[in-house]
PDB file of C-alpha atoms and ligand atoms in Angstrom:
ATOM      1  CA  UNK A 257       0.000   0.000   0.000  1.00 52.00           C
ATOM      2  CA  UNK A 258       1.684   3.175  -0.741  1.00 61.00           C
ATOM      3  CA  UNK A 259       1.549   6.069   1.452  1.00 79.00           C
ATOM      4  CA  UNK A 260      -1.346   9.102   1.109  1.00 88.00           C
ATOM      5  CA  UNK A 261      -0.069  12.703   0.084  1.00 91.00           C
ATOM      6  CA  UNK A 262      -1.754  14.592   2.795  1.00 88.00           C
ATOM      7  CA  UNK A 263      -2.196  17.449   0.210  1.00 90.00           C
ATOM      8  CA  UNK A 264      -4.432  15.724  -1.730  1.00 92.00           C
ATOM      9  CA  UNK A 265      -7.563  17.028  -1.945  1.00 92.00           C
ATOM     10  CA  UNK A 266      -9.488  14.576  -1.132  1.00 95.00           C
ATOM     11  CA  UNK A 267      -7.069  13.121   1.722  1.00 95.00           C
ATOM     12  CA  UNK A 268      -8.370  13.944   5.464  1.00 94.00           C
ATOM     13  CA  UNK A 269      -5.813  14.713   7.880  1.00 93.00           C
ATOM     14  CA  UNK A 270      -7.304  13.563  11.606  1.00 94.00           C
ATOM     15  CA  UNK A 271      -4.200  14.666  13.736  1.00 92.00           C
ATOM     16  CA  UNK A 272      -6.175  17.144  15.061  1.00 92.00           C
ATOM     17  CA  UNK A 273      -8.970  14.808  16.336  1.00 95.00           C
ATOM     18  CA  UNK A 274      -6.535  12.892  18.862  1.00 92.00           C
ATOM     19  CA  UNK A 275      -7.552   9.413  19.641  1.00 92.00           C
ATOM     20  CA  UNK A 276      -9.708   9.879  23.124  1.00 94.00           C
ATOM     21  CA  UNK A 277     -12.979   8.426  22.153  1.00 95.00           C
ATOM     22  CA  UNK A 278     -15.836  10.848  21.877  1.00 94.00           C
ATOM     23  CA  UNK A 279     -13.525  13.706  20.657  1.00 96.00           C
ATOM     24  CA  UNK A 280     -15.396  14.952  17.221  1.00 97.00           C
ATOM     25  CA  UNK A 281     -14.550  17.243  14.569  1.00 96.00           C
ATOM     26  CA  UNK A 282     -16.643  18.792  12.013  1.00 96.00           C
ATOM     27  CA  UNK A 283     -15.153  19.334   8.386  1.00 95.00           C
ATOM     28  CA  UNK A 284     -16.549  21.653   5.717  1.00 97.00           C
ATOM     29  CA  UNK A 285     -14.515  21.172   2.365  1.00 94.00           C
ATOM     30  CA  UNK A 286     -15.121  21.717  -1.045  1.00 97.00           C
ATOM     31  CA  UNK A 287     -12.672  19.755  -3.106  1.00 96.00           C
ATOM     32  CA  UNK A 288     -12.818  18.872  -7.087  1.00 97.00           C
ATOM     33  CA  UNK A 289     -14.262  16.100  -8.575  1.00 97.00           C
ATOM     34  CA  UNK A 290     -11.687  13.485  -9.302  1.00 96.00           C
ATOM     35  CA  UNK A 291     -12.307  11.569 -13.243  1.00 96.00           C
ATOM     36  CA  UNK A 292     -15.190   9.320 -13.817  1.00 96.00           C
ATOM     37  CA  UNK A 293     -16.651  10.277 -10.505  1.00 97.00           C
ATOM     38  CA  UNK A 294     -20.387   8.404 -10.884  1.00 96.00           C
ATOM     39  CA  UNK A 295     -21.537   6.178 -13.865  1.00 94.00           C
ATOM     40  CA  UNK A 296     -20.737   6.425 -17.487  1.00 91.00           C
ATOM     41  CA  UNK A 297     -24.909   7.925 -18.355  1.00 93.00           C
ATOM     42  CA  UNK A 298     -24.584  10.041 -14.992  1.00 96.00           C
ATOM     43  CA  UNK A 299     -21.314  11.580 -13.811  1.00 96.00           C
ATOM     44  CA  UNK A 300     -19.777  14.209 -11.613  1.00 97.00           C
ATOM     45  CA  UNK A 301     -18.336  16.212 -13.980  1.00 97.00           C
ATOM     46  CA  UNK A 302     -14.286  16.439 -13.425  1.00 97.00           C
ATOM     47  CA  UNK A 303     -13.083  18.868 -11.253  1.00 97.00           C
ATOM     48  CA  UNK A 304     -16.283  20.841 -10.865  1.00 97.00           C
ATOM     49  CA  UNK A 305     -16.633  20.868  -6.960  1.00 98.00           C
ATOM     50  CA  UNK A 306     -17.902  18.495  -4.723  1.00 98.00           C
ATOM     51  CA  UNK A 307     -19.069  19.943  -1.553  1.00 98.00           C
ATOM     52  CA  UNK A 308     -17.978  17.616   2.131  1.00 98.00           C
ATOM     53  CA  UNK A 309     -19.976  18.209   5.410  1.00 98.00           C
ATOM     54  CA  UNK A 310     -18.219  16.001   7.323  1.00 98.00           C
ATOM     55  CA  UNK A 311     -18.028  14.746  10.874  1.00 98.00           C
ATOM     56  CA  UNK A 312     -14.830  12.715  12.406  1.00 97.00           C
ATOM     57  CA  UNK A 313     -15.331  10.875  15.922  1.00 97.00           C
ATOM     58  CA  UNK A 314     -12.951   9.137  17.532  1.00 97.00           C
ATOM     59  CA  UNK A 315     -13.871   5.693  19.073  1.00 95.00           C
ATOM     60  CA  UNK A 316     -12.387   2.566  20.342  1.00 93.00           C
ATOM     61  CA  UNK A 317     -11.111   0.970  17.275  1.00 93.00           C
ATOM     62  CA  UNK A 318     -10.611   4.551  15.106  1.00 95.00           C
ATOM     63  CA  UNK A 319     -12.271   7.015  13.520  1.00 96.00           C
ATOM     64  CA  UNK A 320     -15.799   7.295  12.452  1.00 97.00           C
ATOM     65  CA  UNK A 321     -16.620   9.669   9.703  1.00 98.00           C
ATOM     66  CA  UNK A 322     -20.490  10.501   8.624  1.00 98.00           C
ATOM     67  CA  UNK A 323     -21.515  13.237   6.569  1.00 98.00           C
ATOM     68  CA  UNK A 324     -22.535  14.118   3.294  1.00 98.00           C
ATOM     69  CA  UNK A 325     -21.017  14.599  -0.327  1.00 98.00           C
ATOM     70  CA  UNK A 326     -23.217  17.373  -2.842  1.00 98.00           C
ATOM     71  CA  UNK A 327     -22.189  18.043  -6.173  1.00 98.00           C
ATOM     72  CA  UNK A 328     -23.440  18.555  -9.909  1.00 97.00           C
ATOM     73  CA  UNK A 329     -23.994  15.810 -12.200  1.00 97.00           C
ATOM     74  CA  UNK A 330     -24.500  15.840 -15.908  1.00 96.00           C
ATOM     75  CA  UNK A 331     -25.401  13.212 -17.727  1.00 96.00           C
ATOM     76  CA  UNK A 332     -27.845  11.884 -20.424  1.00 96.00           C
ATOM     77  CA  UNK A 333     -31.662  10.735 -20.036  1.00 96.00           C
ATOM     78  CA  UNK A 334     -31.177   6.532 -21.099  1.00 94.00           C
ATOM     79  CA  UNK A 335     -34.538   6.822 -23.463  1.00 95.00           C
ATOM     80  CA  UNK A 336     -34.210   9.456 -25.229  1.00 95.00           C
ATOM     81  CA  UNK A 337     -30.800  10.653 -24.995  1.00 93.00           C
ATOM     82  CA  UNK A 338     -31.813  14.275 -24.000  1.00 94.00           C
ATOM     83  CA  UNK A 339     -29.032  15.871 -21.708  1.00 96.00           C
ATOM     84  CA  UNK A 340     -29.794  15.752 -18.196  1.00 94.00           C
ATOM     85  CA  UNK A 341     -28.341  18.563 -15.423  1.00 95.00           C
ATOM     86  CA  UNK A 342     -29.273  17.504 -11.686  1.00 94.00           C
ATOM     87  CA  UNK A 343     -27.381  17.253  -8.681  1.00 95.00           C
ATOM     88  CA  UNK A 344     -26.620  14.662  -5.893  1.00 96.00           C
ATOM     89  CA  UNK A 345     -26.459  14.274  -2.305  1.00 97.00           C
ATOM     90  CA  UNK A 346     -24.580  11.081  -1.122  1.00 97.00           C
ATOM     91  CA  UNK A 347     -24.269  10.077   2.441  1.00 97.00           C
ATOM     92  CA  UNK A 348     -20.826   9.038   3.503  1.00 97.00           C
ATOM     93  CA  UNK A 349     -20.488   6.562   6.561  1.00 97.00           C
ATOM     94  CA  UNK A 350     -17.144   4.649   7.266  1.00 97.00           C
ATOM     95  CA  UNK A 351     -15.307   3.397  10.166  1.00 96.00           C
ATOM     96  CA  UNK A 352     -11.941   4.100   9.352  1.00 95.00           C
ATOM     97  CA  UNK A 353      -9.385   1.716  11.873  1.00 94.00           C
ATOM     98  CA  UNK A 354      -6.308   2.794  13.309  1.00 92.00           C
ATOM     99  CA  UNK A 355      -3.573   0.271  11.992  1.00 86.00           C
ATOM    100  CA  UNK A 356      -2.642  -1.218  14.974  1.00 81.00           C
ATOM    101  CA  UNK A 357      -6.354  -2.161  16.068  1.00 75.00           C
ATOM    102  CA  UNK A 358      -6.494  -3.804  12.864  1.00 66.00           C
ATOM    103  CA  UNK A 359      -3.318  -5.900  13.002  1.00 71.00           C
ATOM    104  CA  UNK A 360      -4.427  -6.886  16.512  1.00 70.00           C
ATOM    105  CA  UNK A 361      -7.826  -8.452  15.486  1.00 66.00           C
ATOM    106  CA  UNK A 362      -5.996 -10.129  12.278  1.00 65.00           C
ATOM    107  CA  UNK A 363      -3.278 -11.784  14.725  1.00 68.00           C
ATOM    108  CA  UNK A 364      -6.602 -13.139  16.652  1.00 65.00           C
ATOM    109  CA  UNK A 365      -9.371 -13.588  14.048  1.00 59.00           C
ATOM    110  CA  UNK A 366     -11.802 -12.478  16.618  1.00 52.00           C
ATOM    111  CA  UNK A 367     -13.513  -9.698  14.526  1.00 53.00           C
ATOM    112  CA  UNK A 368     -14.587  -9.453  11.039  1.00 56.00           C
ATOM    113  CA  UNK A 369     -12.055  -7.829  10.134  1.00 55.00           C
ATOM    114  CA  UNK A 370     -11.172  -8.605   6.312  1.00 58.00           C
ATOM    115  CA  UNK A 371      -9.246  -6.408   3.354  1.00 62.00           C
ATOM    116  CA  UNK A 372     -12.158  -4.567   2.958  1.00 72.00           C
ATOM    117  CA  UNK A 373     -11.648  -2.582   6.327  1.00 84.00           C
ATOM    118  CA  UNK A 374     -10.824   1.006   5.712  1.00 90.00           C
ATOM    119  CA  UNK A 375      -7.565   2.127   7.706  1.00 91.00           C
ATOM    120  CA  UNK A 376      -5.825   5.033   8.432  1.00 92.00           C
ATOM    121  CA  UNK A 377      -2.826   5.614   7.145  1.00 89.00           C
ATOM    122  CA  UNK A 378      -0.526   7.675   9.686  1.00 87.00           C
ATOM    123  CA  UNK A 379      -3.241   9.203  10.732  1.00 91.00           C
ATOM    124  CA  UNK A 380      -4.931   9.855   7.349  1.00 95.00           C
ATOM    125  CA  UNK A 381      -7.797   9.123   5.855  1.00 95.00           C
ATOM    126  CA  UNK A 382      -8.726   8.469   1.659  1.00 94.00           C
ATOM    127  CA  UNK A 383     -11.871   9.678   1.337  1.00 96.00           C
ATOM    128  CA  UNK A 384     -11.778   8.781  -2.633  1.00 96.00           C
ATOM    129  CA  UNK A 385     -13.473   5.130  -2.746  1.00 95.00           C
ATOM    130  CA  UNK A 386     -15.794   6.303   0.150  1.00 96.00           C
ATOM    131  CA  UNK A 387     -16.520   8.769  -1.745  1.00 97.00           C
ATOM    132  CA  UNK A 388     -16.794   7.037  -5.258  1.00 97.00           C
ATOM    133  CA  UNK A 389     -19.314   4.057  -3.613  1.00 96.00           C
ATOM    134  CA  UNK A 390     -21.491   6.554  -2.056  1.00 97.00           C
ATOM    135  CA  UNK A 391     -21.638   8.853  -5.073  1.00 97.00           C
ATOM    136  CA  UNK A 392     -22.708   5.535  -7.367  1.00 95.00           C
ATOM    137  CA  UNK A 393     -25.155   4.088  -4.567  1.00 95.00           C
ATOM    138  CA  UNK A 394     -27.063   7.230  -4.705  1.00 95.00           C
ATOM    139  CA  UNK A 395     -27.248   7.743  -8.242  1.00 94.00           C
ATOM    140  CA  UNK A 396     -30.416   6.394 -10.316  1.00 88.00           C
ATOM    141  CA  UNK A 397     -29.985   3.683 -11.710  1.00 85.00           C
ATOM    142  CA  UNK A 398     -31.174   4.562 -15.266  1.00 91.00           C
ATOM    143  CA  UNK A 399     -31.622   8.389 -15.472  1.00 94.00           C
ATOM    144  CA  UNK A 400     -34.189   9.543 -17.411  1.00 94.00           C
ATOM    145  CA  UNK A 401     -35.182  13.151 -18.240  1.00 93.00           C
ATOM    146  CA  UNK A 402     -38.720  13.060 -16.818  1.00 92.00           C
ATOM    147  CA  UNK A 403     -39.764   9.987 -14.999  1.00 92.00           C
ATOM    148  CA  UNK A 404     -42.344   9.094 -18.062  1.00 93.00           C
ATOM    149  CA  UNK A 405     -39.792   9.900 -20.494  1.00 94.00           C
ATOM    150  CA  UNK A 406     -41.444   8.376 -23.709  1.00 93.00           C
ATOM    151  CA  UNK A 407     -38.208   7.873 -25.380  1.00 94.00           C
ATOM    152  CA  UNK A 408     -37.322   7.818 -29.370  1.00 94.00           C
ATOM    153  CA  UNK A 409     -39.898   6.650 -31.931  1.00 92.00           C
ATOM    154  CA  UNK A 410     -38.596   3.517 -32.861  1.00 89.00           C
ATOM    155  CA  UNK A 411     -39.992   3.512 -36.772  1.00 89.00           C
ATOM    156  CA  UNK A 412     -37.761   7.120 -37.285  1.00 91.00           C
ATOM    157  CA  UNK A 413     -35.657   8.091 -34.015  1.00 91.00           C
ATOM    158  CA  UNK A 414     -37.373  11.335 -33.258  1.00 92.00           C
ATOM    159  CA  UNK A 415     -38.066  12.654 -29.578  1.00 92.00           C
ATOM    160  CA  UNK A 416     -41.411  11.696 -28.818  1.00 92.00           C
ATOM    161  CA  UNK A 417     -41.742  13.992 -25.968  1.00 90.00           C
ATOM    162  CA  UNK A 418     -41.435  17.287 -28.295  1.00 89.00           C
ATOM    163  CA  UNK A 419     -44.106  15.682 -30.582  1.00 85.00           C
ATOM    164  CA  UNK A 420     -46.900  13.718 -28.330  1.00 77.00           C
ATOM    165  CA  UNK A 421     -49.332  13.520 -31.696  1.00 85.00           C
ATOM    166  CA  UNK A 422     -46.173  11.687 -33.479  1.00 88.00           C
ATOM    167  CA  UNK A 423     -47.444   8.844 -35.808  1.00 86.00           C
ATOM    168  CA  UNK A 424     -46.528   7.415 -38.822  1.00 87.00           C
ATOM    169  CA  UNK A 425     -49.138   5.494 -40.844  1.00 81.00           C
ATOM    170  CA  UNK A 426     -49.990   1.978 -39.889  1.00 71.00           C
ATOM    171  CA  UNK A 427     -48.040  -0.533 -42.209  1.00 63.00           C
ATOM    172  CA  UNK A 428     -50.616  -2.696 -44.042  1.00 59.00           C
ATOM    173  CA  UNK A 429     -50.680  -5.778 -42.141  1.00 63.00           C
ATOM    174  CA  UNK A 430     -49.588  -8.617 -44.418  1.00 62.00           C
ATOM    175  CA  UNK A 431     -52.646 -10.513 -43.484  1.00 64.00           C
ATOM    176  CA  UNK A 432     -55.206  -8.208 -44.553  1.00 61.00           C
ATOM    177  CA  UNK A 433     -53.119  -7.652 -47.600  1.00 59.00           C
ATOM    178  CA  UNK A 434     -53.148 -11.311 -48.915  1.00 61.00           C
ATOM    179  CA  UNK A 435     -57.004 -11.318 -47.917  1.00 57.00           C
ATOM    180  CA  UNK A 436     -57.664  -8.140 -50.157  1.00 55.00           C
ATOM    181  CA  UNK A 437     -55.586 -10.269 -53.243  1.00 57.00           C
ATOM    182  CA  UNK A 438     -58.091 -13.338 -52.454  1.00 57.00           C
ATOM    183  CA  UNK A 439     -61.158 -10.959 -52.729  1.00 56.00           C
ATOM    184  CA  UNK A 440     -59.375  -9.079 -55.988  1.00 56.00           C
ATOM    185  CA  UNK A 441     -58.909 -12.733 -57.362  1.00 55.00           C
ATOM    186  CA  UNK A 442     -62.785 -13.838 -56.395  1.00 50.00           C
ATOM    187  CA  UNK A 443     -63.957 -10.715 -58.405  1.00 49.00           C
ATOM    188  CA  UNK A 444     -62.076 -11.683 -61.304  1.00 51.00           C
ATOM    189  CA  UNK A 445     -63.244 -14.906 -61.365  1.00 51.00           C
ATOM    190  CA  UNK A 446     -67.182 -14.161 -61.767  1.00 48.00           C
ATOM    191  CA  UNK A 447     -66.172 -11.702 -64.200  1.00 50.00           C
TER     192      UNK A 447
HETATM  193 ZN1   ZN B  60     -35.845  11.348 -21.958  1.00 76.89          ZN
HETATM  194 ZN1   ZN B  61     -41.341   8.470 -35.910  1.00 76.89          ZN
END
């Protein structure tokens, strides 16, 4: 694992916080969007700003950051391919375990402690995956434009909602057609 650059943006020092449980911190930063930040239809565009209210509290086994991530998003509506502007509000929850606490309940195995723990790293904190899963978690699934999006016409690709009386004429159903030739062919016959 190689060491955090504490001047990254979105690396949280916690120095300040100490380690006596019930010590809390509250942390306001605004701090760009790193690339591909959300889902390829809905994104955080890249380096536009993504706004942190965060909350550190030290407990027993480390920190404990909640808070919440706001930011832009632009992306496109998946029926009808429409650009969509919104924005987000993710909630960000992780217990982040001082090293040592860690290594103790590995040596152990009495907690559930696996690879997936988040740790600190002298003292600091990377707030990017937290950041990333939270951002995707509390994006729609499939954005749409307007929630009854109608989508394209599929006979000639246009935007059905700027066009709700959008019709082309009915195709001749091949049925109806072959029973027209029988009834051409009948009249032809008493002829
Ligand atoms: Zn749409
Ligand atoms: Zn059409």
């Amino acid at each position: 694992m190689t060491s955090l650059d504490p001047r990254a943006p979105l690396v949280l020092d916690t120095r300040e916080l100490g380690r006596r449980p019930g010590s809390q911190r509250e942390v306001e930063l605004s701090v760009p969007a790193p690339a591909e930040l959300g889902i390829e239809v809905l994104r955080v565009p890249e380096g536009s700003p993504v706004e942190l209210d965060l909350r550190l509290e030290a407990v027993m086994e480390g920190v404990l950051l909640t808070g919440t991530a706001t930011a832009a998003l632009e992306g496109e509506c998946v029926r009808c391919l429409e650009p969509i502007e919104d924005d987000i509000l993710a909630r960000l929850q992780e217990l982040y375990v001082y090293p040592e606490q860690h290594d103790r309940a590995a040596e152990h195995d009495d907690r559930d402690l696996d690879d997936e723990t988040s740790r600190l790293d002298d003292d600091l904190i990377d707030l990017e995956p937290l950041l990333r899963d939270a951002v995707v978690l509390a994006l729609p699934f499939q954005p749409l434009c307007r929630e009854d999006c109608p989508g394209l016409c599929t006979e000639c690709g246009a935007r059905l909602a700027d066009d709700s009386d959008h019709a082309h004429e009915a195709p001749i159903d091949p049925r109806w057609a072959s029973l027209d030739q029988l009834t051409h062919d009948t009249t032809h016959d008493q002829d």
